[in-house]
Structure formats: C-alpha cells, structure tokens
Amino acid sequence: SAPALTATQRRMLAELGAEGSTCLTPDEAAVLRELSFHTPATPRDTVLFTDPNKDPDDVVAYTIGKQLQVAGFVRLTDVAVTLGNASVREERARLAKGVFNRLQLPDVRVSRGQDYPMSAKQAKDHAKFLQEGQALRAESAEICDNSLQALHERLMQAPQGLSMVVIAGMTDAHALVDAHPALVRERVKSIAIMGGVEPARDADGHVQPDARAYNNATDLDAARGLYRKAQQLQIPLRIVTKEAAYKTAVSPSFYEGLAKSRHSVGRYLEDVQKNALNGLWD
C-alpha cells in the first residue's frame, strides 16, 4: 500500500488544495523519496529571473518554489522581473510581489528588470499582460526599481553562495555577470536556464544558446553573453530545453487542486489555465 504522509507533506498538500488526500500514489512516493535523498544541510539561497502573467508557468514555479522552501531545499531571496517596456515590467513585478505576499513569502525581494532592445513585433508580444493578474498586484512601493543594484547587494550578502534560476529573458542575469564577474564567480554556485543550446559549439568550444527558444530569443545578445560568460567563469550551467520542459508540464489536476483550496493564487491559476485553453479555439 502507499505510504502515509508525513506532517510536512500533509501541510504541503493542504496548501495546494489537496488536504483531503491521506496517501501518496506509488509514483508520488517515489518522487518524494528521491527528493529526500538530495535535501541539503541548509537551504540554498536562490535568485529567480522571471516574466509572470504572460503565461501561467511562472506563477506555477512560484507555488512549487514555496513548497521547496517549506521542505528545506531552497530559500528564495530575490526575483528579477523582465519582459516588456518599463511600465509592463512594473506591472509584472507588482504581480510577482503580490503572489509571494499571498504565499506567505513577504521577504522575497522583487525588482523590476532593466531595459532591453525590442523589435516592433517583440514590443507587441512582450506587452501581453493577462487581466486575471490585476487583482493580485502589490503596491509599486513594494518593488525595487533597480534589479542590478538589488542583485549586487544580494551577492554581497551571500558569503555561502547562491544559485540563479532563469525562466525568462536573460537581460538582468547577463547584466549581473557582466558588471560583477569576480563576485559572481566567487558567489554563484550554479545557473539553471530554461532555454536550450545549439548543436554546434562556437570557435572557442563554448555552448551557445538556441536562438529558437523563447527565453533566449527575448534578448538574444544577453543570452549569448550569459552563456559565454558563465562558461568563461567556470560556473556550472544546467540548461533545460523546451522539449524537456514540455515533458514535465503540470497536469490539469494540479490546477484543479489549487483551485479547490479557494486560495487567491489557486483561483488565478485556474482562471488563467481555463482562458489559455479557451484561447486555442478563438
């Protein structure tokens, strides 16, 4: 039979709206058992680069990140928000801060990302901001308006090091490694990127970003700079391709479980998911 839940697992499931469940399926038990083998002695400080409220995936990452923090894997310290012009990035940052506040993670510092070059087509695409996110936004005063300064301060305050996770365009991550290479080399232990790589390496043998991947293409010069600089600084890169990401998409039951909790973030994700599916037929 499936193993009974621990107190921590019950709390995690309750926050995800599945408080009625008392046992794990064999697959769920296997995943949690495998994760438990990798629990660090102390949570790893983590900085996230993100572009919420264009699609639901970023806020899904926030909710999963909350559970990883509860379980002792990470401590999410900072979030840098990109995609769109300054006013759109401000709205995205306000949404991110509002979500973290509602997930009882008020100490996560959210900063608005930097300007980056956009074509006319990109400017239109990057301006997409879902109406469902309006109600979750925090006040502008809660947002840091200088991502580079905020991230530099965080590196200075992290003598044990931190990890960077990039699930959006790479303007801000590249700006950090370009402006403070010595500090980044000393303090950043790994960089995980949802992007992709070209089959061929460059003339120096470095892995190059796949220009077809959305996160790379958002600011391709920054992506190329980040990939190259990280390799020059000998920082481990963990690159997740879109093919791998599609294979690990959360199921509809994930959204249904969140919605059952009646939590405001759960309702937001359910509404966004429904509208995304309806949009396929528009």
PDB file of C-alpha atoms in Angstrom:
ATOM      1  CA  SER A   1       0.000   0.000   0.000  1.00  0.00           C
ATOM      2  CA  ALA A   2       1.032   3.608  -0.464  1.00  0.00           C
ATOM      3  CA  PRO A   3       2.888   5.169   2.474  1.00  0.00           C
ATOM      4  CA  ALA A   4       1.138   7.555   4.842  1.00  0.00           C
ATOM      5  CA  LEU A   5       2.015  11.220   4.605  1.00  0.00           C
ATOM      6  CA  THR A   6       4.411  12.988   6.916  1.00  0.00           C
ATOM      7  CA  ALA A   7       3.287  16.177   8.664  1.00  0.00           C
ATOM      8  CA  THR A   8       5.298  18.294   6.216  1.00  0.00           C
ATOM      9  CA  GLN A   9       3.777  16.506   3.226  1.00  0.00           C
ATOM     10  CA  ARG A  10       0.263  16.973   4.609  1.00  0.00           C
ATOM     11  CA  ARG A  11       0.920  20.688   5.066  1.00  0.00           C
ATOM     12  CA  MET A  12       2.272  20.984   1.529  1.00  0.00           C
ATOM     13  CA  LEU A  13      -0.739  19.196   0.054  1.00  0.00           C
ATOM     14  CA  ALA A  14      -3.131  21.311   2.119  1.00  0.00           C
ATOM     15  CA  GLU A  15      -1.580  24.481   0.727  1.00  0.00           C
ATOM     16  CA  LEU A  16      -2.027  23.041  -2.760  1.00  0.00           C
ATOM     17  CA  GLY A  17      -5.709  22.396  -2.115  1.00  0.00           C
ATOM     18  CA  ALA A  18      -5.435  18.623  -1.716  1.00  0.00           C
ATOM     19  CA  GLU A  19      -5.980  18.407   2.022  1.00  0.00           C
ATOM     20  CA  GLY A  20      -8.437  15.522   1.608  1.00  0.00           C
ATOM     21  CA  SER A  21      -5.688  13.200   0.402  1.00  0.00           C
ATOM     22  CA  THR A  22      -4.230  10.912   3.065  1.00  0.00           C
ATOM     23  CA  CYS A  23      -1.869   8.769   0.986  1.00  0.00           C
ATOM     24  CA  LEU A  24       0.528   9.181  -1.884  1.00  0.00           C
ATOM     25  CA  THR A  25       0.376   7.228  -5.101  1.00  0.00           C
ATOM     26  CA  PRO A  26       3.406   4.989  -5.697  1.00  0.00           C
ATOM     27  CA  ASP A  27       4.760   7.469  -8.261  1.00  0.00           C
ATOM     28  CA  GLU A  28       4.330  10.409  -5.879  1.00  0.00           C
ATOM     29  CA  ALA A  29       6.010   8.483  -3.079  1.00  0.00           C
ATOM     30  CA  ALA A  30       8.930   7.619  -5.369  1.00  0.00           C
ATOM     31  CA  VAL A  31       9.424  11.266  -6.342  1.00  0.00           C
ATOM     32  CA  LEU A  32       9.382  12.491  -2.750  1.00  0.00           C
ATOM     33  CA  ARG A  33      11.692   9.681  -1.679  1.00  0.00           C
ATOM     34  CA  GLU A  34      14.177  10.608  -4.403  1.00  0.00           C
ATOM     35  CA  LEU A  35      13.963  14.276  -3.426  1.00  0.00           C
ATOM     36  CA  SER A  36      14.613  13.446   0.217  1.00  0.00           C
ATOM     37  CA  PHE A  37      17.977  11.945  -0.737  1.00  0.00           C
ATOM     38  CA  HIS A  38      19.080  15.353  -2.018  1.00  0.00           C
ATOM     39  CA  THR A  39      17.893  17.608   0.809  1.00  0.00           C
ATOM     40  CA  PRO A  40      20.810  19.961   1.594  1.00  0.00           C
ATOM     41  CA  ALA A  41      22.100  20.532   5.111  1.00  0.00           C
ATOM     42  CA  THR A  42      20.994  24.154   4.735  1.00  0.00           C
ATOM     43  CA  PRO A  43      18.660  25.581   2.087  1.00  0.00           C
ATOM     44  CA  ARG A  44      20.434  27.115  -0.910  1.00  0.00           C
ATOM     45  CA  ASP A  45      19.796  30.834  -1.380  1.00  0.00           C
ATOM     46  CA  THR A  46      18.215  31.224  -4.808  1.00  0.00           C
ATOM     47  CA  VAL A  47      17.623  34.150  -7.160  1.00  0.00           C
ATOM     48  CA  LEU A  48      14.890  33.782  -9.785  1.00  0.00           C
ATOM     49  CA  PHE A  49      14.614  35.611 -13.131  1.00  0.00           C
ATOM     50  CA  THR A  50      11.046  35.542 -14.375  1.00  0.00           C
ATOM     51  CA  ASP A  51       8.341  37.134 -16.577  1.00  0.00           C
ATOM     52  CA  PRO A  52       4.964  36.453 -14.898  1.00  0.00           C
ATOM     53  CA  ASN A  53       1.449  36.923 -16.239  1.00  0.00           C
ATOM     54  CA  LYS A  54       2.105  36.259 -19.894  1.00  0.00           C
ATOM     55  CA  ASP A  55       1.529  32.548 -19.287  1.00  0.00           C
ATOM     56  CA  PRO A  56       0.713  30.629 -16.081  1.00  0.00           C
ATOM     57  CA  ASP A  57       4.058  28.831 -15.838  1.00  0.00           C
ATOM     58  CA  ASP A  58       5.902  31.478 -13.809  1.00  0.00           C
ATOM     59  CA  VAL A  59       3.324  31.575 -11.017  1.00  0.00           C
ATOM     60  CA  VAL A  60       3.276  27.764 -11.069  1.00  0.00           C
ATOM     61  CA  ALA A  61       7.029  27.969 -10.456  1.00  0.00           C
ATOM     62  CA  TYR A  62       6.396  30.319  -7.520  1.00  0.00           C
ATOM     63  CA  THR A  63       3.974  27.866  -5.878  1.00  0.00           C
ATOM     64  CA  ILE A  64       6.356  24.944  -6.371  1.00  0.00           C
ATOM     65  CA  GLY A  65       9.207  27.109  -5.100  1.00  0.00           C
ATOM     66  CA  LYS A  66       7.210  27.783  -1.944  1.00  0.00           C
ATOM     67  CA  GLN A  67       6.928  24.047  -1.301  1.00  0.00           C
ATOM     68  CA  LEU A  68      10.634  23.517  -1.977  1.00  0.00           C
ATOM     69  CA  GLN A  69      11.319  26.220   0.587  1.00  0.00           C
ATOM     70  CA  VAL A  70       8.986  24.581   3.130  1.00  0.00           C
ATOM     71  CA  ALA A  71      10.809  21.284   2.557  1.00  0.00           C
ATOM     72  CA  GLY A  72      14.216  22.881   3.132  1.00  0.00           C
ATOM     73  CA  PHE A  73      15.664  22.758  -0.389  1.00  0.00           C
ATOM     74  CA  VAL A  74      15.868  26.465  -1.200  1.00  0.00           C
ATOM     75  CA  ARG A  75      15.495  29.929   0.282  1.00  0.00           C
ATOM     76  CA  LEU A  76      14.115  32.228  -2.377  1.00  0.00           C
ATOM     77  CA  THR A  77      15.705  35.602  -1.720  1.00  0.00           C
ATOM     78  CA  ASP A  78      15.246  37.720  -4.847  1.00  0.00           C
ATOM     79  CA  VAL A  79      13.171  37.808  -8.007  1.00  0.00           C
ATOM     80  CA  ALA A  80      14.079  39.957 -11.019  1.00  0.00           C
ATOM     81  CA  VAL A  81      11.181  40.529 -13.419  1.00  0.00           C
ATOM     82  CA  THR A  82      11.584  41.131 -17.150  1.00  0.00           C
ATOM     83  CA  LEU A  83       9.568  41.219 -20.417  1.00  0.00           C
ATOM     84  CA  GLY A  84       8.119  44.353 -21.956  1.00  0.00           C
ATOM     85  CA  ASN A  85       8.732  48.062 -21.602  1.00  0.00           C
ATOM     86  CA  ALA A  86       9.288  49.681 -18.207  1.00  0.00           C
ATOM     87  CA  SER A  87       5.588  50.062 -17.384  1.00  0.00           C
ATOM     88  CA  VAL A  88       4.793  46.453 -18.326  1.00  0.00           C
ATOM     89  CA  ARG A  89       7.742  45.189 -16.299  1.00  0.00           C
ATOM     90  CA  GLU A  90       6.458  47.238 -13.375  1.00  0.00           C
ATOM     91  CA  GLU A  91       3.063  45.527 -13.616  1.00  0.00           C
ATOM     92  CA  ARG A  92       4.682  42.102 -13.825  1.00  0.00           C
ATOM     93  CA  ALA A  93       6.848  42.882 -10.796  1.00  0.00           C
ATOM     94  CA  ARG A  94       3.822  44.048  -8.820  1.00  0.00           C
ATOM     95  CA  LEU A  95       2.048  40.795  -9.672  1.00  0.00           C
ATOM     96  CA  ALA A  96       5.052  38.720  -8.606  1.00  0.00           C
ATOM     97  CA  LYS A  97       5.318  40.564  -5.292  1.00  0.00           C
ATOM     98  CA  GLY A  98       1.591  40.193  -4.696  1.00  0.00           C
ATOM     99  CA  VAL A  99       1.756  36.450  -5.320  1.00  0.00           C
ATOM    100  CA  PHE A 100       4.691  35.987  -2.945  1.00  0.00           C
ATOM    101  CA  ASN A 101       2.873  38.010  -0.291  1.00  0.00           C
ATOM    102  CA  ARG A 102      -0.139  35.717  -0.623  1.00  0.00           C
ATOM    103  CA  LEU A 103       2.098  32.649  -0.486  1.00  0.00           C
ATOM    104  CA  GLN A 104       3.360  33.945   2.875  1.00  0.00           C
ATOM    105  CA  LEU A 105       6.793  34.740   1.461  1.00  0.00           C
ATOM    106  CA  PRO A 106       6.849  38.511   2.098  1.00  0.00           C
ATOM    107  CA  ASP A 107      10.640  38.595   2.477  1.00  0.00           C
ATOM    108  CA  VAL A 108      11.225  37.769  -1.186  1.00  0.00           C
ATOM    109  CA  ARG A 109      12.583  40.965  -2.733  1.00  0.00           C
ATOM    110  CA  VAL A 110      11.133  41.657  -6.177  1.00  0.00           C
ATOM    111  CA  SER A 111      12.833  44.066  -8.567  1.00  0.00           C
ATOM    112  CA  ARG A 112      11.859  45.447 -11.951  1.00  0.00           C
ATOM    113  CA  GLY A 113      14.253  44.361 -14.659  1.00  0.00           C
ATOM    114  CA  GLN A 114      16.290  46.541 -16.978  1.00  0.00           C
ATOM    115  CA  ASP A 115      15.512  47.897 -20.427  1.00  0.00           C
ATOM    116  CA  TYR A 116      16.490  45.762 -23.406  1.00  0.00           C
ATOM    117  CA  PRO A 117      16.231  46.186 -27.197  1.00  0.00           C
ATOM    118  CA  MET A 118      12.981  45.063 -28.818  1.00  0.00           C
ATOM    119  CA  SER A 119      11.762  44.922 -32.393  1.00  0.00           C
ATOM    120  CA  ALA A 120       8.263  46.226 -33.125  1.00  0.00           C
ATOM    121  CA  LYS A 121       6.982  42.640 -33.207  1.00  0.00           C
ATOM    122  CA  GLN A 122       8.639  41.858 -29.878  1.00  0.00           C
ATOM    123  CA  ALA A 123       7.280  45.027 -28.287  1.00  0.00           C
ATOM    124  CA  LYS A 124       3.737  43.938 -29.120  1.00  0.00           C
ATOM    125  CA  ASP A 125       4.260  40.357 -27.974  1.00  0.00           C
ATOM    126  CA  HIS A 126       6.103  41.306 -24.779  1.00  0.00           C
ATOM    127  CA  ALA A 127       3.342  43.732 -23.757  1.00  0.00           C
ATOM    128  CA  LYS A 128       0.862  40.905 -23.140  1.00  0.00           C
ATOM    129  CA  PHE A 129      -0.394  41.157 -19.545  1.00  0.00           C
ATOM    130  CA  LEU A 130      -3.270  38.887 -18.555  1.00  0.00           C
ATOM    131  CA  GLN A 131      -6.276  40.586 -16.975  1.00  0.00           C
ATOM    132  CA  GLU A 132      -6.529  37.828 -14.367  1.00  0.00           C
ATOM    133  CA  GLY A 133      -3.415  39.186 -12.704  1.00  0.00           C
ATOM    134  CA  GLN A 134      -4.788  42.651 -11.960  1.00  0.00           C
ATOM    135  CA  ALA A 135      -6.260  41.818  -8.544  1.00  0.00           C
ATOM    136  CA  LEU A 136      -3.091  40.181  -7.218  1.00  0.00           C
ATOM    137  CA  ARG A 137      -0.760  43.132  -7.757  1.00  0.00           C
ATOM    138  CA  ALA A 138       1.139  44.623  -4.833  1.00  0.00           C
ATOM    139  CA  GLU A 139       1.765  48.350  -4.485  1.00  0.00           C
ATOM    140  CA  SER A 140       4.534  49.903  -6.564  1.00  0.00           C
ATOM    141  CA  ALA A 141       6.270  50.987  -3.352  1.00  0.00           C
ATOM    142  CA  GLU A 142       6.955  47.315  -2.567  1.00  0.00           C
ATOM    143  CA  ILE A 143       9.031  46.888  -5.735  1.00  0.00           C
ATOM    144  CA  CYS A 144      12.734  47.621  -6.130  1.00  0.00           C
ATOM    145  CA  ASP A 145      13.262  49.616  -9.331  1.00  0.00           C
ATOM    146  CA  ASN A 146      16.932  48.703  -9.867  1.00  0.00           C
ATOM    147  CA  SER A 147      17.452  44.993 -10.435  1.00  0.00           C
ATOM    148  CA  LEU A 148      21.221  45.226 -10.921  1.00  0.00           C
ATOM    149  CA  GLN A 149      21.724  47.070  -7.637  1.00  0.00           C
ATOM    150  CA  ALA A 150      19.436  44.662  -5.759  1.00  0.00           C
ATOM    151  CA  LEU A 151      21.177  41.582  -7.146  1.00  0.00           C
ATOM    152  CA  HIS A 152      24.633  43.001  -6.456  1.00  0.00           C
ATOM    153  CA  GLU A 153      23.596  43.666  -2.855  1.00  0.00           C
ATOM    154  CA  ARG A 154      22.331  40.100  -2.550  1.00  0.00           C
ATOM    155  CA  LEU A 155      25.609  38.673  -3.792  1.00  0.00           C
ATOM    156  CA  MET A 156      27.481  40.791  -1.259  1.00  0.00           C
ATOM    157  CA  GLN A 157      25.232  39.369   1.484  1.00  0.00           C
ATOM    158  CA  ALA A 158      25.637  35.711   0.439  1.00  0.00           C
ATOM    159  CA  PRO A 159      29.080  34.527   1.598  1.00  0.00           C
ATOM    160  CA  GLN A 160      27.964  30.890   1.332  1.00  0.00           C
ATOM    161  CA  GLY A 161      26.909  31.425  -2.276  1.00  0.00           C
ATOM    162  CA  LEU A 162      23.630  31.203  -4.136  1.00  0.00           C
ATOM    163  CA  SER A 163      22.034  29.682  -7.208  1.00  0.00           C
ATOM    164  CA  MET A 164      20.489  31.518 -10.135  1.00  0.00           C
ATOM    165  CA  VAL A 165      17.404  30.152 -11.903  1.00  0.00           C
ATOM    166  CA  VAL A 166      16.466  31.804 -15.203  1.00  0.00           C
ATOM    167  CA  ILE A 167      12.989  31.090 -16.607  1.00  0.00           C
ATOM    168  CA  ALA A 168      12.686  34.261 -18.695  1.00  0.00           C
ATOM    169  CA  GLY A 169      14.753  36.586 -20.853  1.00  0.00           C
ATOM    170  CA  MET A 170      18.362  36.997 -19.747  1.00  0.00           C
ATOM    171  CA  THR A 171      18.871  40.758 -19.739  1.00  0.00           C
ATOM    172  CA  ASP A 172      19.232  41.034 -15.964  1.00  0.00           C
ATOM    173  CA  ALA A 173      21.183  37.834 -15.384  1.00  0.00           C
ATOM    174  CA  HIS A 174      23.674  38.855 -18.065  1.00  0.00           C
ATOM    175  CA  ALA A 175      23.933  42.386 -16.687  1.00  0.00           C
ATOM    176  CA  LEU A 176      24.883  40.961 -13.290  1.00  0.00           C
ATOM    177  CA  VAL A 177      27.614  38.606 -14.521  1.00  0.00           C
ATOM    178  CA  ASP A 178      28.943  41.259 -16.900  1.00  0.00           C
ATOM    179  CA  ALA A 179      29.105  44.018 -14.275  1.00  0.00           C
ATOM    180  CA  HIS A 180      30.496  41.941 -11.389  1.00  0.00           C
ATOM    181  CA  PRO A 181      32.321  38.921 -12.865  1.00  0.00           C
ATOM    182  CA  ALA A 182      34.715  38.337  -9.960  1.00  0.00           C
ATOM    183  CA  LEU A 183      31.953  38.453  -7.355  1.00  0.00           C
ATOM    184  CA  VAL A 184      29.704  36.241  -9.477  1.00  0.00           C
ATOM    185  CA  ARG A 185      32.488  33.687  -9.942  1.00  0.00           C
ATOM    186  CA  GLU A 186      33.013  33.592  -6.168  1.00  0.00           C
ATOM    187  CA  ARG A 187      29.382  33.536  -5.039  1.00  0.00           C
ATOM    188  CA  VAL A 188      27.228  31.931  -7.770  1.00  0.00           C
ATOM    189  CA  LYS A 189      27.356  28.146  -7.432  1.00  0.00           C
ATOM    190  CA  SER A 190      25.216  27.268 -10.457  1.00  0.00           C
ATOM    191  CA  ILE A 191      22.965  28.802 -13.096  1.00  0.00           C
ATOM    192  CA  ALA A 192      19.888  26.886 -14.269  1.00  0.00           C
ATOM    193  CA  ILE A 193      18.333  28.146 -17.501  1.00  0.00           C
ATOM    194  CA  MET A 194      15.096  27.213 -19.217  1.00  0.00           C
ATOM    195  CA  GLY A 195      16.361  27.781 -22.738  1.00  0.00           C
ATOM    196  CA  GLY A 196      18.211  25.377 -24.985  1.00  0.00           C
ATOM    197  CA  VAL A 197      21.509  25.034 -26.824  1.00  0.00           C
ATOM    198  CA  GLU A 198      22.668  24.935 -30.422  1.00  0.00           C
ATOM    199  CA  PRO A 199      24.049  21.570 -31.602  1.00  0.00           C
ATOM    200  CA  ALA A 200      27.387  23.175 -32.518  1.00  0.00           C
ATOM    201  CA  ARG A 201      29.743  24.964 -30.149  1.00  0.00           C
ATOM    202  CA  ASP A 202      31.399  28.254 -31.019  1.00  0.00           C
ATOM    203  CA  ALA A 203      35.009  28.637 -32.178  1.00  0.00           C
ATOM    204  CA  ASP A 204      36.223  28.615 -28.555  1.00  0.00           C
ATOM    205  CA  GLY A 205      34.313  25.448 -27.712  1.00  0.00           C
ATOM    206  CA  HIS A 206      31.578  27.175 -25.730  1.00  0.00           C
ATOM    207  CA  VAL A 207      27.955  26.042 -25.705  1.00  0.00           C
ATOM    208  CA  GLN A 208      25.699  28.550 -27.478  1.00  0.00           C
ATOM    209  CA  PRO A 209      22.022  29.390 -26.836  1.00  0.00           C
ATOM    210  CA  ASP A 210      19.393  28.067 -29.217  1.00  0.00           C
ATOM    211  CA  ALA A 211      18.016  31.186 -30.915  1.00  0.00           C
ATOM    212  CA  ARG A 212      14.635  29.479 -31.412  1.00  0.00           C
ATOM    213  CA  ALA A 213      13.930  29.160 -27.671  1.00  0.00           C
ATOM    214  CA  TYR A 214      11.658  31.964 -26.435  1.00  0.00           C
ATOM    215  CA  ASN A 215      13.671  32.838 -23.337  1.00  0.00           C
ATOM    216  CA  ASN A 216      16.866  33.034 -25.381  1.00  0.00           C
ATOM    217  CA  ALA A 217      15.247  34.988 -28.208  1.00  0.00           C
ATOM    218  CA  THR A 218      13.709  37.583 -25.864  1.00  0.00           C
ATOM    219  CA  ASP A 219      17.128  39.262 -25.641  1.00  0.00           C
ATOM    220  CA  LEU A 220      19.420  37.103 -27.765  1.00  0.00           C
ATOM    221  CA  ASP A 221      22.536  39.206 -27.250  1.00  0.00           C
ATOM    222  CA  ALA A 222      22.078  38.913 -23.478  1.00  0.00           C
ATOM    223  CA  ALA A 223      21.517  35.154 -23.755  1.00  0.00           C
ATOM    224  CA  ARG A 224      24.691  34.731 -25.779  1.00  0.00           C
ATOM    225  CA  GLY A 225      26.580  36.873 -23.305  1.00  0.00           C
ATOM    226  CA  LEU A 226      25.280  34.989 -20.264  1.00  0.00           C
ATOM    227  CA  TYR A 227      26.002  31.536 -21.679  1.00  0.00           C
ATOM    228  CA  ARG A 228      29.506  32.566 -22.720  1.00  0.00           C
ATOM    229  CA  LYS A 229      30.395  34.487 -19.552  1.00  0.00           C
ATOM    230  CA  ALA A 230      29.191  31.682 -17.277  1.00  0.00           C
ATOM    231  CA  GLN A 231      31.429  29.224 -19.124  1.00  0.00           C
ATOM    232  CA  GLN A 232      34.389  31.601 -19.011  1.00  0.00           C
ATOM    233  CA  LEU A 233      33.876  31.988 -15.252  1.00  0.00           C
ATOM    234  CA  GLN A 234      33.534  28.190 -14.932  1.00  0.00           C
ATOM    235  CA  ILE A 235      30.116  28.411 -13.294  1.00  0.00           C
ATOM    236  CA  PRO A 236      28.114  25.195 -13.814  1.00  0.00           C
ATOM    237  CA  LEU A 237      25.275  25.674 -16.302  1.00  0.00           C
ATOM    238  CA  ARG A 238      22.164  23.496 -16.119  1.00  0.00           C
ATOM    239  CA  ILE A 239      20.186  24.140 -19.286  1.00  0.00           C
ATOM    240  CA  VAL A 240      16.672  22.739 -19.671  1.00  0.00           C
ATOM    241  CA  THR A 241      15.453  22.560 -23.270  1.00  0.00           C
ATOM    242  CA  LYS A 242      11.877  23.290 -24.255  1.00  0.00           C
ATOM    243  CA  GLU A 243      11.452  19.629 -25.195  1.00  0.00           C
ATOM    244  CA  ALA A 244      12.339  18.614 -21.637  1.00  0.00           C
ATOM    245  CA  ALA A 245      10.099  21.329 -20.191  1.00  0.00           C
ATOM    246  CA  TYR A 246       7.117  20.138 -22.236  1.00  0.00           C
ATOM    247  CA  LYS A 247       7.640  16.604 -20.954  1.00  0.00           C
ATOM    248  CA  THR A 248       7.365  17.809 -17.354  1.00  0.00           C
ATOM    249  CA  ALA A 249       4.332  20.073 -17.694  1.00  0.00           C
ATOM    250  CA  VAL A 250       1.985  20.017 -14.715  1.00  0.00           C
ATOM    251  CA  SER A 251      -1.302  18.213 -15.307  1.00  0.00           C
ATOM    252  CA  PRO A 252      -4.796  19.779 -15.289  1.00  0.00           C
ATOM    253  CA  SER A 253      -5.335  18.152 -11.891  1.00  0.00           C
ATOM    254  CA  PHE A 254      -2.615  20.438 -10.498  1.00  0.00           C
ATOM    255  CA  TYR A 255      -4.707  23.495 -11.355  1.00  0.00           C
ATOM    256  CA  GLU A 256      -7.880  21.821 -10.122  1.00  0.00           C
ATOM    257  CA  GLY A 257      -6.218  21.009  -6.803  1.00  0.00           C
ATOM    258  CA  LEU A 258      -5.050  24.583  -6.355  1.00  0.00           C
ATOM    259  CA  ALA A 259      -8.493  25.934  -7.164  1.00  0.00           C
ATOM    260  CA  LYS A 260     -10.130  23.678  -4.563  1.00  0.00           C
ATOM    261  CA  SER A 261      -8.195  25.470  -1.841  1.00  0.00           C
ATOM    262  CA  ARG A 262     -10.002  28.724  -2.780  1.00  0.00           C
ATOM    263  CA  HIS A 263      -6.652  30.429  -2.303  1.00  0.00           C
ATOM    264  CA  SER A 264      -6.410  33.589  -4.402  1.00  0.00           C
ATOM    265  CA  VAL A 265      -3.312  32.304  -6.235  1.00  0.00           C
ATOM    266  CA  GLY A 266      -5.044  28.985  -6.907  1.00  0.00           C
ATOM    267  CA  ARG A 267      -8.071  30.748  -8.367  1.00  0.00           C
ATOM    268  CA  TYR A 268      -5.811  32.923 -10.510  1.00  0.00           C
ATOM    269  CA  LEU A 269      -4.008  29.890 -11.945  1.00  0.00           C
ATOM    270  CA  GLU A 270      -7.249  28.048 -12.628  1.00  0.00           C
ATOM    271  CA  ASP A 271      -8.689  31.083 -14.441  1.00  0.00           C
ATOM    272  CA  VAL A 272      -5.527  31.618 -16.491  1.00  0.00           C
ATOM    273  CA  GLN A 273      -5.383  27.941 -17.441  1.00  0.00           C
ATOM    274  CA  LYS A 274      -9.043  27.894 -18.489  1.00  0.00           C
ATOM    275  CA  ASN A 275      -8.662  31.017 -20.574  1.00  0.00           C
ATOM    276  CA  ALA A 276      -5.490  29.671 -22.187  1.00  0.00           C
ATOM    277  CA  LEU A 277      -7.375  26.553 -23.250  1.00  0.00           C
ATOM    278  CA  ASN A 278     -10.339  28.593 -24.472  1.00  0.00           C
ATOM    279  CA  GLY A 279      -7.946  30.749 -26.465  1.00  0.00           C
ATOM    280  CA  LEU A 280      -6.974  27.745 -28.563  1.00  0.00           C
ATOM    281  CA  TRP A 281     -10.407  27.920 -30.161  1.00  0.00           C
ATOM    282  CA  ASP A 282     -10.601  31.698 -30.615  1.00  0.00           C
TER     283      ASP A 282
END
